[in-house]
Coordinates of C-alpha atoms in Angstrom, one line a residue:
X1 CA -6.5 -191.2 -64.2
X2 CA -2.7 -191.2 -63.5
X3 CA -3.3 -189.5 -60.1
X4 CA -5.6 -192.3 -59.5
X5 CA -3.2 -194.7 -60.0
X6 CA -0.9 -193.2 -57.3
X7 CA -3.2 -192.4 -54.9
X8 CA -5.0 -195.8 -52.9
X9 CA -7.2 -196.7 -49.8
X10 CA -5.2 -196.1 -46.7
X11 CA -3.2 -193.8 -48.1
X12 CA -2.3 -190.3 -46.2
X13 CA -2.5 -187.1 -48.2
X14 CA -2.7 -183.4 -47.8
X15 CA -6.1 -181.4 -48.8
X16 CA -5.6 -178.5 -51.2
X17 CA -7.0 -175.9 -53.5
X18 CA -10.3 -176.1 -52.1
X19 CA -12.6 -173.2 -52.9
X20 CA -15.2 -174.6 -50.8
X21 CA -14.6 -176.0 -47.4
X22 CA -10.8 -174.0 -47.2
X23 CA -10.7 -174.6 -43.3
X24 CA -9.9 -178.1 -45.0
X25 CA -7.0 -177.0 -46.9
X26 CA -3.0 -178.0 -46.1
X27 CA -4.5 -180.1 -43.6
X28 CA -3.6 -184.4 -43.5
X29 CA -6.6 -187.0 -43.8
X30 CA -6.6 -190.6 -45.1
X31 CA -8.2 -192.3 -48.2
X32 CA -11.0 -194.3 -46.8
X33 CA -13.1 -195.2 -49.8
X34 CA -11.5 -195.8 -53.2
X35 CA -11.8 -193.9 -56.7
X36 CA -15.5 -193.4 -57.8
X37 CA -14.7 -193.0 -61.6
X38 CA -18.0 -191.7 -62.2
X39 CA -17.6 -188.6 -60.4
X40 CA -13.2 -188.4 -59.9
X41 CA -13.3 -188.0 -56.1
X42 CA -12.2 -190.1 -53.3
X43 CA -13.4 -191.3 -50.3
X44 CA -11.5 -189.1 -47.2
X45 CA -12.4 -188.8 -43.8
X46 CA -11.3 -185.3 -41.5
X47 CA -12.4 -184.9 -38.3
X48 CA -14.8 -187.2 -38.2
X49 CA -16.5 -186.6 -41.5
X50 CA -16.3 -188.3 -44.8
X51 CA -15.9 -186.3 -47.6
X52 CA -15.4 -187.1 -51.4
X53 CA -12.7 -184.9 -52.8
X54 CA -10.8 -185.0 -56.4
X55 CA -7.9 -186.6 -57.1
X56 CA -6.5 -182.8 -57.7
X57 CA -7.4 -182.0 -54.4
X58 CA -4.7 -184.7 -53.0
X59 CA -1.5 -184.9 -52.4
X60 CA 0.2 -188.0 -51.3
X61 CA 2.2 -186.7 -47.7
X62 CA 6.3 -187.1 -47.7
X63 CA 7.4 -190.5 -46.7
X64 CA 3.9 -192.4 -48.1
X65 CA 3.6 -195.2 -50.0
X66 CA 0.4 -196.9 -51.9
X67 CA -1.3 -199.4 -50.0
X68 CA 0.1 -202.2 -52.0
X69 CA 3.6 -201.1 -51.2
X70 CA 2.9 -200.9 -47.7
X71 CA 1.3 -204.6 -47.2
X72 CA 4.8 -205.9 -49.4
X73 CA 6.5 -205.1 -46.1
X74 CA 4.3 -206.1 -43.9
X75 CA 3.5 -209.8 -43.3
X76 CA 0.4 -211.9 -43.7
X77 CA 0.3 -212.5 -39.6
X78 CA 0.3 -208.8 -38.6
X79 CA -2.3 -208.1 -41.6
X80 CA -4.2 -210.6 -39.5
X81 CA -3.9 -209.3 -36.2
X82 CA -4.6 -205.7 -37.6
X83 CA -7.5 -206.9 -39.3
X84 CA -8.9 -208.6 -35.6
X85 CA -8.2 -205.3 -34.0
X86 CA -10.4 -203.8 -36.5
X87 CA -12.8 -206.0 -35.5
X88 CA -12.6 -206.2 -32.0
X89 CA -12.5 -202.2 -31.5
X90 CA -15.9 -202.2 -33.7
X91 CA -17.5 -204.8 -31.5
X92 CA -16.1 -203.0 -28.9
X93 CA -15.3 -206.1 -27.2
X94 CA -12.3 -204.7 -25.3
X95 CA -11.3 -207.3 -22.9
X96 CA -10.7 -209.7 -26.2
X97 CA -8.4 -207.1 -27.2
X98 CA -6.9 -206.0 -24.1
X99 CA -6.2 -210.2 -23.8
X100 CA -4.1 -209.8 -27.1
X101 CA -2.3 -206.8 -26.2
X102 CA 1.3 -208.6 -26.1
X103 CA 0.9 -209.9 -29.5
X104 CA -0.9 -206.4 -30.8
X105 CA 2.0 -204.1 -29.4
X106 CA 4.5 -206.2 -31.2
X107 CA 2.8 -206.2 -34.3
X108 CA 2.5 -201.9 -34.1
X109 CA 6.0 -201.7 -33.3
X110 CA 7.2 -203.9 -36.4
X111 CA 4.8 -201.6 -38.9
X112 CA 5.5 -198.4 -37.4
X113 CA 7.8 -197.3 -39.5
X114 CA 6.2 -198.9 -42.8
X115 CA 2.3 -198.1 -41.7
X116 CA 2.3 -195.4 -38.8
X117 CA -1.0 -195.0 -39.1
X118 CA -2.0 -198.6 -38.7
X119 CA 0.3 -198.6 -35.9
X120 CA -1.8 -195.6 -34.2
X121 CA -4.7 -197.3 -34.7
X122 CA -3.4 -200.3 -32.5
X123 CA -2.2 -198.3 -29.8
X124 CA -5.3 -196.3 -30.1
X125 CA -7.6 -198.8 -29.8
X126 CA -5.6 -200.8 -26.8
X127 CA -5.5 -197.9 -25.1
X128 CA -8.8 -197.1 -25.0
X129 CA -9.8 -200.7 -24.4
X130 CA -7.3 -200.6 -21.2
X131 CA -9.4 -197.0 -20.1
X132 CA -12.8 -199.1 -20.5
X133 CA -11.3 -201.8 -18.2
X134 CA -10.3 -199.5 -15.3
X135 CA -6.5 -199.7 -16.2
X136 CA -6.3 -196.2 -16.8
X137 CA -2.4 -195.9 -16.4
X138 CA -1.9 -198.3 -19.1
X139 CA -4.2 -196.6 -21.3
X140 CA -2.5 -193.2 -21.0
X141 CA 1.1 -195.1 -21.3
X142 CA -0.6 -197.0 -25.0
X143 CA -2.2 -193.2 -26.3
X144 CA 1.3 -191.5 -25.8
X145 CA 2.9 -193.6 -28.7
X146 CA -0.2 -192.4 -30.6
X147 CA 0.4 -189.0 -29.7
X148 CA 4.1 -189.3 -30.7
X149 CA 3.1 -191.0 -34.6
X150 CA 0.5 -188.2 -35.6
X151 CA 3.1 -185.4 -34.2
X152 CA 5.2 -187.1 -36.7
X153 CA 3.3 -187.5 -39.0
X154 CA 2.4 -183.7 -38.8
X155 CA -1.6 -184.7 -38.4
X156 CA -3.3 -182.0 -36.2
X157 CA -6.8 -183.9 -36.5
X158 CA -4.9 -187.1 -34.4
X159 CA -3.1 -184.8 -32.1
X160 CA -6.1 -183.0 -31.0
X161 CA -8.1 -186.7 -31.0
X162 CA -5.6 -188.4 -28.9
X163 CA -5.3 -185.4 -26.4
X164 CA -8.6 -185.7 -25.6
X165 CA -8.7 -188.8 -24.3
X166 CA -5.7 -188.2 -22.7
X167 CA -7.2 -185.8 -20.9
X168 CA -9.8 -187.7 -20.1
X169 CA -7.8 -190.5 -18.6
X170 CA -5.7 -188.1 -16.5
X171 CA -9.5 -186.4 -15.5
X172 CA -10.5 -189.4 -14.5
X173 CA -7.0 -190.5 -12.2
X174 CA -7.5 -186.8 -10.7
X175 CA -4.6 -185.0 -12.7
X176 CA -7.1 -182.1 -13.1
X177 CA -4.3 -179.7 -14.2
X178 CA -2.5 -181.9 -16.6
X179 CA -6.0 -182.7 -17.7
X180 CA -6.9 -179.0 -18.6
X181 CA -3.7 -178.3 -21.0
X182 CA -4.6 -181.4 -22.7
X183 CA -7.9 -180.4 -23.7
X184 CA -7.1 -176.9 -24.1
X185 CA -4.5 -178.2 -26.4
X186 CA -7.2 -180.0 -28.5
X187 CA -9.7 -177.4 -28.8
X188 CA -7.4 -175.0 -30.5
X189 CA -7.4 -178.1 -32.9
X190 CA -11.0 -178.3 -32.8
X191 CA -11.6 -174.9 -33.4
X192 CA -9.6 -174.2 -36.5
X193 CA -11.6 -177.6 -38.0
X194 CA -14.9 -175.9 -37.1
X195 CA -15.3 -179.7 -35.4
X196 CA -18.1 -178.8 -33.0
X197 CA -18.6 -182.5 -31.4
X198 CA -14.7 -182.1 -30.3
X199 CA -15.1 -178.7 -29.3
X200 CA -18.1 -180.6 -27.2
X201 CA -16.3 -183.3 -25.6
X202 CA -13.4 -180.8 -24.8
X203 CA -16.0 -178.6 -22.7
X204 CA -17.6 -181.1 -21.1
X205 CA -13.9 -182.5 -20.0
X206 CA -13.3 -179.3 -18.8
X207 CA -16.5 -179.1 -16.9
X208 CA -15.3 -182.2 -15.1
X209 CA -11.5 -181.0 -14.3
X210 CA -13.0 -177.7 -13.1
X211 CA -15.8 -178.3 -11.0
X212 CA -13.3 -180.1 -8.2
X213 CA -10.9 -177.2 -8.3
X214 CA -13.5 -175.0 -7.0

């Protein structure tokens, strides 16, 4: 029960000594459901999936902090406009969020440091909101500061997420070539993960960049 007390929703740890499942292990996730104390595991979601792991299976990463730790530096305003980004992105009401994108940058830039992965989920989600509006230029501008938190943050799963769309967005402006290392950067991702609806949206991205180079 000690580990449980470390560990917390939101955190990001490392997956190890899996006998099962070892494509999973060394790799980075987040906590996503809290301690079940009827079976020890945790809620954890990689590549898409949710899995329930033990609390000897995780390792908080370097640099992480508990979730209460985290919110003691961050203040009740951005909680609140984090918490309507949430919301927005799951309504996918993008032009509501695209509105507050002034107020939503600012907020990712002041918890960067304290909750990168908050942060990438803000720039995430406005960039993508920007690529449903037809401002694809922003978009890609917005997915590059995700890019640059999961490469710090050593997260292969986000990197090979983020260069996807990437490559869509530069697909869809016409920069087929830049377009094509992007998603062949992602599907050597996608491939280790066994993560067969990337490996999917990679080839049909592909298909797309390809088919008007002849």
């Amino acid at each position: 029960m000690e580990e449980a007390r470390v560990l917390s929703v939101g955190a990001s740890v490392k997956i190890h000594s899996l006998k099962k499942s070892i494509q999973h292990n060394g790799v980075r996730a987040q906590i996503t459901s809290p301690y079940d104390a009827s079976t020890g595991r945790w809620g954890v979601k990689i590549a898409g999936r949710d899995l329930a792991l033990k609390s000897a299976n995780l390792t908080l990463t370097r640099g992480q902090e508990s979730t209460r730790t985290v919110q003691k530096a961050i203040s009740a305003d951005q909680m609140m406009v984090g918490k309507i980004v949430h919301e927005l992105a799951a309504a996918g009401d993008w032009q509501t969020l695209a509105d507050m994108e002034g107020e939503a940058l600012q907020t990712a830039l002041s918890i960067k440091d304290a909750w990168p992965r908050e942060a990438a989920f803000i720039y995430d989600k406005l960039g993508i909101s920007f690529e449903k509006l037809g401002q694809v230029s922003k978009a890609i501008e917005l997915l590059q500061n995700v890019l640059a938190i999961h490469d710090d943050l050593g997260d292969q799963v986000g990197r090979a997420n983020v260069c996807t769309n990437l490559g869509l967005c530069h697909s869809d402006l016409g920069h087929h070539l830049k377009a094509i290392k992007l998603f062949h950067q992602a599907m050597a991702i996608y491939e280790l993960m066994h993560n067969r609806a990337g490996q999917a949206i990679v080839c049909q991205g592909l298909g797309k960049c390809y088919t008007p180079l002849g």
